[in-house]
Amino acid sequence: MINNHPCTLQSECVSLYNCIDGICTHKNFFPPTFPELIGMISIAIFTGFASLAGIGGGGVVVSLMTMFFNYSQKEALLGVFLPIFGAALGNFLNLAQQLDPQTKTPVVKIRSAIVACPAMIIGSMVGLILNKILPAFFLISILQYFLFLSCQKFYKTALKEQNNENQRKQTQNSVEIPILNKLSQEEKQQPLQGASLKENIDLIVAICVIVITVLLGFFLRGSPNVQSIIGISYCGFFYWIITLGLVVVLFYYFEYIFDRFQKEELKPLKKECLRDSFKAGIFNGFGLGGGMILIPMYLGMGFTTIQSTGTSSFNVLLSSFQVAAQVIILGYMGTLQAISLFTMTVIGCYLSSSYIFNNLKKRDRLSLIMWGLVGFVIFAMVNLAIQFIQKWSHNGYQISELFAFQSIC
């Protein structure tokens, strides 16, 4: 993980940090302490809820990382992408074959998710840079603000879904959820599982091209810990030329993929999709996840609530992968720590999301997912504020640390 404060004695470092070469550095995860073990389990359970709701859950995971692993907010905001990626993968393995209980169509609309990915990756690159250089006070203020907004949205969605569930129980008949008829009819006739081989191959190729392009760009330009494969100096002129070129290529991918995969009925929403996907990527770069932007976008396209959250979770999977790769390549988190967080969240989230989704679907109480998230977000807002003040007090309440910008390189 990134280094913390200078030190000369071990007593100058907070709990779970060791004074190594004059720098307070976080200990390795193994062997884990009891708080770290509880933290891993808590993250796995929460991300099961969060992934089902279509968000990365970054705000709450940051809070759990500061509470149980004693990371500062700055460190947690950079390290949060590994558990988000692991949780998104575990949840996708669960939802990939699930059907919407109301429309009997796939929960995950992979074609629409792929369309948003290039713009979201561009936004993630911008957000990660801002995450690195902006002062701690500014970052925590952004995090608290958007946690509050997401809490409001979750509350409204949970209330709406609960009313629908109660009405269904009273009438013993399904309540129609308004979606675009053409989209619904097409998905019923040809869901993802029954799509032609050519369409499935096209989807796989599109995903692979995006991932390979991003990784190739990262290895071409290099990082502080990974030398460029073509010998480019980190943060030099050609480093930023390659970064700009990657942005241009991803924008072209968005244009092509949108025209290739998106439904005709949704093509007038191209500008809105580009804007919202880019915004979602920026929030993802801050460690917030892009679900709070993507879910309303998919609802506006006519998806049901569970389809919007399921599709958003697939976007979180793809975008968090490339950000997690950057975090490791740039040296923000050690390899052992990254593997530990990733493995724990993949297994934990798959088990928890499978159990939660199947049981709530059987009881027609999927709204409880959203209610659980409302409670977790409130907890995260309170805990982040407390942890921030405690970390600040340990450094002697120095105002300069709150507003200090960091070097981009």
Coordinates of C-alpha atoms in Angstrom, one line a residue:
M1 CA 0.0 0.0 0.0
I2 CA 1.2 3.6 -0.4
N3 CA 3.4 4.9 2.4
N4 CA 2.1 6.9 5.2
H5 CA 4.0 9.3 7.5
P6 CA 7.8 9.6 8.2
C7 CA 9.0 8.0 11.4
T8 CA 12.1 7.3 13.5
L9 CA 10.5 5.1 16.1
Q10 CA 7.8 2.3 16.0
S11 CA 5.8 4.3 18.6
E12 CA 5.3 7.1 16.1
C13 CA 3.2 4.7 13.9
V14 CA -0.5 3.9 14.5
S15 CA -1.7 0.4 15.0
L16 CA -1.2 -2.2 12.2
Y17 CA 1.7 0.0 10.8
N18 CA 5.4 -0.7 11.1
C19 CA 8.2 1.8 10.9
I20 CA 10.2 0.6 7.9
D21 CA 13.0 2.6 6.3
G22 CA 11.8 5.7 8.1
I23 CA 8.2 5.4 6.8
C24 CA 5.1 4.1 8.6
T25 CA 4.0 1.3 6.3
H26 CA 0.9 -0.9 6.7
K27 CA 1.6 -4.6 7.7
N28 CA 0.9 -7.5 5.3
F29 CA -2.4 -9.2 5.6
F30 CA -0.9 -12.5 6.6
P31 CA -1.0 -13.5 9.4
P32 CA -4.2 -11.4 9.9
T33 CA -5.1 -9.9 13.2
F34 CA -8.6 -10.4 14.6
P35 CA -9.8 -7.0 13.5
E36 CA -8.5 -7.7 10.0
L37 CA -10.2 -11.1 9.8
I38 CA -13.5 -9.5 10.9
G39 CA -13.0 -6.8 8.3
M40 CA -12.5 -9.3 5.5
I41 CA -15.7 -11.1 6.5
S42 CA -17.6 -7.8 6.8
I43 CA -16.5 -6.6 3.4
A44 CA -17.5 -9.9 1.8
I45 CA -21.0 -9.8 3.3
F46 CA -21.6 -6.1 2.5
T47 CA -20.3 -6.4 -1.1
G48 CA -22.8 -9.2 -1.6
F49 CA -25.6 -6.7 -0.9
A50 CA -23.9 -3.9 -2.8
S51 CA -23.3 -5.9 -5.9
L52 CA -26.9 -7.1 -6.0
A53 CA -27.9 -3.5 -5.9
G54 CA -25.7 -2.6 -8.9
I55 CA -23.1 -0.5 -7.0
G56 CA -19.5 -1.0 -6.1
G57 CA -20.2 0.0 -2.5
G58 CA -16.9 1.9 -2.4
G59 CA -18.1 4.4 0.2
V60 CA -19.0 1.7 2.7
V61 CA -15.9 -0.5 1.9
V62 CA -13.7 2.5 2.5
S63 CA -15.3 2.9 5.9
L64 CA -14.8 -0.8 6.7
M65 CA -11.1 -0.6 5.6
T66 CA -10.5 2.4 7.8
M67 CA -12.3 0.8 10.8
F68 CA -10.8 -2.8 10.6
F69 CA -7.5 -2.3 8.7
N70 CA -6.7 1.2 10.1
Y71 CA -6.0 2.6 6.7
S72 CA -6.3 6.4 6.3
Q73 CA -9.1 7.6 4.0
K74 CA -6.5 8.4 1.4
E75 CA -5.0 4.9 1.4
A76 CA -8.5 3.3 1.6
L77 CA -9.7 5.3 -1.4
L78 CA -6.9 4.0 -3.5
G79 CA -7.0 0.4 -2.2
V80 CA -10.8 -0.1 -2.4
F81 CA -10.8 -1.1 -6.0
L82 CA -9.5 -4.7 -5.3
P83 CA -12.5 -5.7 -3.1
I84 CA -14.9 -3.9 -5.5
F85 CA -13.5 -5.9 -8.4
G86 CA -13.6 -9.2 -6.5
A87 CA -17.2 -8.6 -5.4
A88 CA -18.3 -7.6 -8.9
L89 CA -16.8 -10.8 -10.3
G90 CA -18.4 -13.0 -7.6
N91 CA -21.8 -11.3 -8.1
F92 CA -21.6 -11.7 -11.9
L93 CA -21.0 -15.4 -11.6
N94 CA -24.2 -15.5 -9.6
L95 CA -26.4 -13.2 -11.7
A96 CA -25.3 -14.3 -15.2
Q97 CA -27.9 -17.0 -15.5
Q98 CA -30.7 -15.3 -13.4
L99 CA -34.0 -14.1 -14.9
D100 CA -36.0 -11.1 -13.8
P101 CA -38.9 -12.5 -11.7
Q102 CA -41.4 -10.0 -13.3
T103 CA -40.4 -10.0 -17.0
K104 CA -38.7 -13.4 -17.2
T105 CA -35.9 -11.8 -19.2
P106 CA -32.1 -11.8 -18.2
V107 CA -31.2 -9.8 -15.2
V108 CA -27.9 -8.7 -16.8
K109 CA -28.2 -6.8 -20.1
I110 CA -24.6 -7.4 -21.2
R111 CA -24.9 -5.6 -24.6
S112 CA -26.0 -2.3 -22.9
A113 CA -23.4 -2.7 -20.2
I114 CA -20.6 -3.1 -22.8
V115 CA -21.8 0.1 -24.6
A116 CA -21.1 2.2 -21.4
C117 CA -17.7 0.7 -20.7
P118 CA -15.3 2.8 -22.9
A119 CA -16.6 6.1 -21.6
M120 CA -16.7 4.8 -18.1
I121 CA -13.0 3.7 -18.4
I122 CA -12.1 7.2 -19.6
G123 CA -13.8 8.7 -16.6
S124 CA -12.1 6.2 -14.2
M125 CA -8.7 7.3 -15.5
V126 CA -9.5 10.9 -14.8
G127 CA -11.0 10.1 -11.4
L128 CA -8.0 8.0 -10.3
I129 CA -5.7 10.9 -11.2
L130 CA -7.9 13.3 -9.2
N131 CA -8.0 10.8 -6.3
K132 CA -4.2 10.8 -6.2
I133 CA -3.6 14.6 -6.2
L134 CA -6.6 16.1 -4.4
P135 CA -6.4 17.0 -0.7
A136 CA -7.8 14.6 1.9
F137 CA -10.5 17.0 3.0
F138 CA -11.7 17.6 -0.5
L139 CA -11.9 13.8 -1.2
I140 CA -13.8 13.0 2.1
S141 CA -16.2 15.9 1.4
I142 CA -17.0 14.5 -2.0
L143 CA -17.4 11.0 -0.6
Q144 CA -19.8 12.2 2.1
Y145 CA -21.8 14.3 -0.3
F146 CA -22.4 11.4 -2.8
L147 CA -23.1 8.9 0.0
F148 CA -25.9 11.2 1.1
L149 CA -27.3 11.5 -2.4
S150 CA -27.1 7.7 -2.9
C151 CA -28.8 7.1 0.4
Q152 CA -31.7 9.3 -0.8
K153 CA -32.0 7.4 -4.0
F154 CA -31.8 4.0 -2.3
Y155 CA -34.5 5.0 0.1
K156 CA -36.9 6.1 -2.6
T157 CA -36.2 3.0 -4.7
A158 CA -36.7 0.7 -1.6
L159 CA -40.0 2.4 -0.7
K160 CA -41.3 2.0 -4.3
E161 CA -40.3 -1.6 -4.5
Q162 CA -41.8 -2.4 -1.1
N163 CA -45.1 -0.9 -2.2
N164 CA -45.1 -3.0 -5.3
E165 CA -44.4 -6.1 -3.3
N166 CA -47.2 -5.4 -0.8
Q167 CA -49.6 -4.8 -3.7
R168 CA -48.7 -8.1 -5.3
K169 CA -49.2 -9.9 -2.1
Q170 CA -52.6 -8.3 -1.7
T171 CA -53.8 -9.0 -5.2
Q172 CA -51.9 -12.3 -5.7
N173 CA -51.2 -11.0 -9.2
S174 CA -48.0 -9.6 -10.7
V175 CA -47.9 -5.9 -11.0
E176 CA -46.6 -4.8 -14.3
I177 CA -43.4 -2.8 -14.2
P178 CA -43.4 -0.2 -17.0
I179 CA -40.7 -1.1 -19.5
L180 CA -40.3 -0.5 -23.2
N181 CA -42.5 -3.1 -24.8
K182 CA -40.2 -3.6 -27.8
L183 CA -37.1 -4.2 -25.6
S184 CA -39.0 -6.6 -23.3
Q185 CA -40.5 -8.6 -26.2
E186 CA -37.1 -8.9 -28.0
E187 CA -35.4 -10.1 -24.8
K188 CA -38.2 -12.7 -24.1
Q189 CA -37.8 -14.0 -27.6
Q190 CA -34.0 -14.0 -27.6
P191 CA -32.4 -13.7 -24.2
L192 CA -28.7 -13.8 -23.8
Q193 CA -28.7 -17.5 -23.0
G194 CA -30.4 -18.2 -26.3
A195 CA -28.5 -15.7 -28.5
S196 CA -26.8 -16.9 -31.6
L197 CA -23.2 -18.0 -31.5
K198 CA -22.2 -15.1 -33.7
E199 CA -23.7 -12.5 -31.3
N200 CA -22.1 -14.2 -28.3
I201 CA -18.7 -14.2 -30.1
D202 CA -19.1 -10.5 -31.0
L203 CA -19.8 -9.7 -27.3
I204 CA -16.8 -11.6 -26.1
V205 CA -14.6 -10.0 -28.8
A206 CA -15.8 -6.5 -27.8
I207 CA -15.0 -7.1 -24.1
C208 CA -11.5 -8.6 -24.9
V209 CA -10.6 -5.7 -27.2
I210 CA -11.5 -3.1 -24.5
V211 CA -9.5 -5.0 -21.8
I212 CA -6.5 -5.6 -24.1
T213 CA -6.4 -2.0 -25.3
V214 CA -6.5 -0.7 -21.7
L215 CA -3.8 -3.0 -20.4
L216 CA -1.6 -2.5 -23.5
G217 CA -1.8 1.3 -22.9
F218 CA -0.8 0.9 -19.3
F219 CA 2.2 -1.3 -20.1
L220 CA 3.3 1.0 -23.0
R221 CA 3.4 4.1 -20.8
G222 CA 4.7 2.3 -17.6
S223 CA 4.5 3.4 -14.0
P224 CA 6.8 4.0 -11.0
N225 CA 7.0 0.3 -10.3
V226 CA 6.6 -1.2 -13.8
Q227 CA 8.9 0.0 -16.5
S228 CA 7.4 0.9 -19.9
I229 CA 7.9 -2.0 -22.4
I230 CA 9.1 0.5 -24.9
G231 CA 11.4 2.5 -22.5
I232 CA 9.2 5.6 -22.0
S233 CA 10.0 7.7 -19.0
Y234 CA 7.2 7.7 -16.3
C235 CA 5.3 11.0 -16.4
G236 CA 7.4 12.2 -19.4
F237 CA 6.0 13.8 -22.6
F238 CA 5.4 10.5 -24.4
Y239 CA 3.7 9.0 -21.2
W240 CA 1.0 11.7 -21.5
I241 CA 0.8 11.3 -25.3
I242 CA 0.0 7.6 -24.9
T243 CA -2.5 8.4 -22.2
L244 CA -4.2 10.9 -24.5
G245 CA -4.1 8.4 -27.3
L246 CA -5.8 5.8 -25.1
V247 CA -8.6 8.2 -24.4
V248 CA -9.1 8.9 -28.1
V249 CA -9.2 5.2 -28.9
L250 CA -11.7 4.5 -26.1
F251 CA -13.9 7.3 -27.4
Y252 CA -13.8 5.7 -30.8
Y253 CA -14.7 2.4 -29.3
F254 CA -17.7 4.0 -27.6
E255 CA -19.0 5.4 -30.9
Y256 CA -18.5 2.1 -32.7
I257 CA -19.9 -0.2 -30.0
F258 CA -22.9 2.0 -29.3
D259 CA -23.9 1.9 -33.0
R260 CA -23.1 -1.8 -33.2
F261 CA -24.8 -3.2 -30.1
Q262 CA -27.4 -0.7 -28.9
K263 CA -31.1 -1.1 -29.7
E264 CA -32.6 1.2 -32.3
E265 CA -35.1 2.5 -29.7
L266 CA -32.3 3.7 -27.5
K267 CA -29.9 5.3 -30.1
P268 CA -31.4 8.8 -29.5
L269 CA -30.0 8.5 -26.0
K270 CA -26.4 8.4 -27.2
K271 CA -25.2 11.7 -25.7
E272 CA -26.9 11.0 -22.4
C273 CA -25.2 7.6 -22.3
L274 CA -21.8 9.1 -23.0
R275 CA -22.2 11.8 -20.4
D276 CA -23.6 9.5 -17.6
S277 CA -21.0 6.8 -18.3
F278 CA -18.2 9.3 -18.1
K279 CA -19.5 10.7 -14.8
A280 CA -19.9 7.1 -13.5
G281 CA -16.3 6.5 -14.3
I282 CA -15.1 9.6 -12.4
F283 CA -17.0 8.5 -9.3
N284 CA -15.5 5.0 -9.8
G285 CA -12.0 6.6 -9.8
F286 CA -12.9 8.2 -6.5
G287 CA -13.6 4.8 -5.0
L288 CA -17.4 5.4 -5.0
G289 CA -18.4 3.1 -7.8
G290 CA -20.5 4.3 -10.7
G291 CA -23.8 2.6 -9.8
M292 CA -25.5 5.7 -8.5
I293 CA -25.2 7.2 -12.0
L294 CA -25.6 4.1 -14.1
I295 CA -28.8 2.8 -12.4
P296 CA -30.9 5.9 -13.1
M297 CA -29.5 5.8 -16.7
Y298 CA -30.7 2.2 -17.2
L299 CA -34.0 3.0 -15.6
G300 CA -34.4 5.8 -18.1
M301 CA -33.8 3.2 -20.9
G302 CA -36.8 1.3 -19.7
F303 CA -35.1 -1.5 -17.7
T304 CA -36.7 -2.8 -14.5
T305 CA -35.1 -2.1 -11.2
I306 CA -33.4 -5.5 -10.9
Q307 CA -32.2 -5.4 -14.5
S308 CA -30.8 -1.9 -13.9
T309 CA -28.9 -3.0 -10.9
G310 CA -27.8 -6.3 -12.5
T311 CA -26.5 -4.5 -15.6
S312 CA -24.8 -1.9 -13.5
S313 CA -23.0 -4.6 -11.6
F314 CA -21.5 -5.9 -14.8
N315 CA -20.2 -2.3 -15.6
V316 CA -18.7 -2.3 -12.1
L317 CA -16.9 -5.5 -12.9
L318 CA -15.3 -4.2 -16.1
S319 CA -14.4 -0.8 -14.9
S320 CA -13.1 -1.9 -11.5
F321 CA -10.9 -4.4 -13.2
Q322 CA -9.0 -1.8 -15.1
V323 CA -8.8 0.5 -12.1
A324 CA -7.6 -2.3 -9.9
A325 CA -5.0 -3.1 -12.5
Q326 CA -3.8 0.5 -12.4
V327 CA -3.7 0.4 -8.6
I328 CA -1.3 -2.6 -8.7
I329 CA 0.7 -1.4 -11.6
L330 CA 1.2 2.0 -10.1
G331 CA 2.3 0.4 -6.8
Y332 CA -0.6 1.7 -4.6
M333 CA -1.1 -1.7 -3.2
G334 CA 1.2 -4.7 -2.7
T335 CA 0.7 -7.9 -4.7
L336 CA 0.0 -10.1 -1.6
Q337 CA -2.5 -7.6 -0.2
A338 CA -4.2 -7.3 -3.6
I339 CA -4.5 -11.1 -4.0
S340 CA -5.8 -11.5 -0.4
L341 CA -8.6 -8.9 -0.8
F342 CA -9.5 -10.1 -4.3
T343 CA -9.8 -13.7 -3.3
M344 CA -11.7 -13.1 -0.1
T345 CA -14.3 -10.9 -1.8
V346 CA -14.8 -13.2 -4.9
I347 CA -15.6 -16.2 -2.7
G348 CA -17.5 -14.3 0.0
C349 CA -19.6 -12.2 -2.4
Y350 CA -20.5 -15.2 -4.6
L351 CA -21.8 -17.1 -1.6
S352 CA -23.5 -14.2 0.0
S353 CA -25.1 -12.8 -3.1
S354 CA -26.3 -16.2 -4.2
Y355 CA -27.9 -16.9 -0.8
I356 CA -29.4 -13.4 -0.5
F357 CA -30.8 -13.2 -4.1
N358 CA -32.4 -16.6 -4.2
N359 CA -34.1 -16.3 -0.8
L360 CA -35.4 -12.8 -1.4
K361 CA -36.6 -13.7 -4.9
K362 CA -38.4 -16.7 -3.5
R363 CA -40.2 -14.5 -0.9
D364 CA -40.7 -11.6 -3.3
R365 CA -38.8 -9.2 -1.0
L366 CA -36.0 -7.9 -3.2
S367 CA -36.6 -4.5 -1.7
L368 CA -34.8 -5.6 1.4
I369 CA -31.6 -5.3 -0.5
M370 CA -32.1 -1.6 -0.9
W371 CA -33.2 -1.2 2.7
G372 CA -30.0 -2.9 3.8
L373 CA -28.0 -0.5 1.7
V374 CA -29.7 2.5 3.2
G375 CA -28.6 1.3 6.7
F376 CA -25.0 0.5 5.5
V377 CA -24.6 3.9 3.8
I378 CA -25.8 5.8 7.0
F379 CA -23.3 3.7 9.0
A380 CA -20.5 4.6 6.5
M381 CA -21.2 8.3 6.6
V382 CA -21.0 8.4 10.4
N383 CA -18.0 6.1 10.6
L384 CA -16.0 7.9 7.9
A385 CA -16.5 11.2 9.8
I386 CA -15.3 9.7 13.1
Q387 CA -12.3 7.9 11.5
F388 CA -11.3 11.1 9.6
I389 CA -11.3 13.1 12.8
Q390 CA -9.3 10.4 14.7
K391 CA -6.7 10.2 11.9
W392 CA -6.4 14.0 11.9
S393 CA -6.0 14.2 15.7
H394 CA -3.2 11.6 15.5
N395 CA -1.3 14.1 13.3
G396 CA -1.8 16.9 15.7
Y397 CA -4.7 18.6 14.0
Q398 CA -2.5 20.1 11.4
I399 CA -4.6 22.2 9.0
S400 CA -2.0 22.0 6.3
E401 CA -2.5 18.2 5.9
L402 CA -6.2 18.6 5.2
F403 CA -5.6 20.8 2.2
A404 CA -2.2 19.5 0.9
F405 CA -2.1 18.6 -2.8
Q406 CA -0.1 15.5 -3.8
S407 CA 2.2 15.1 -6.8
I408 CA 0.6 13.4 -9.8
C409 CA 3.8 11.6 -10.4

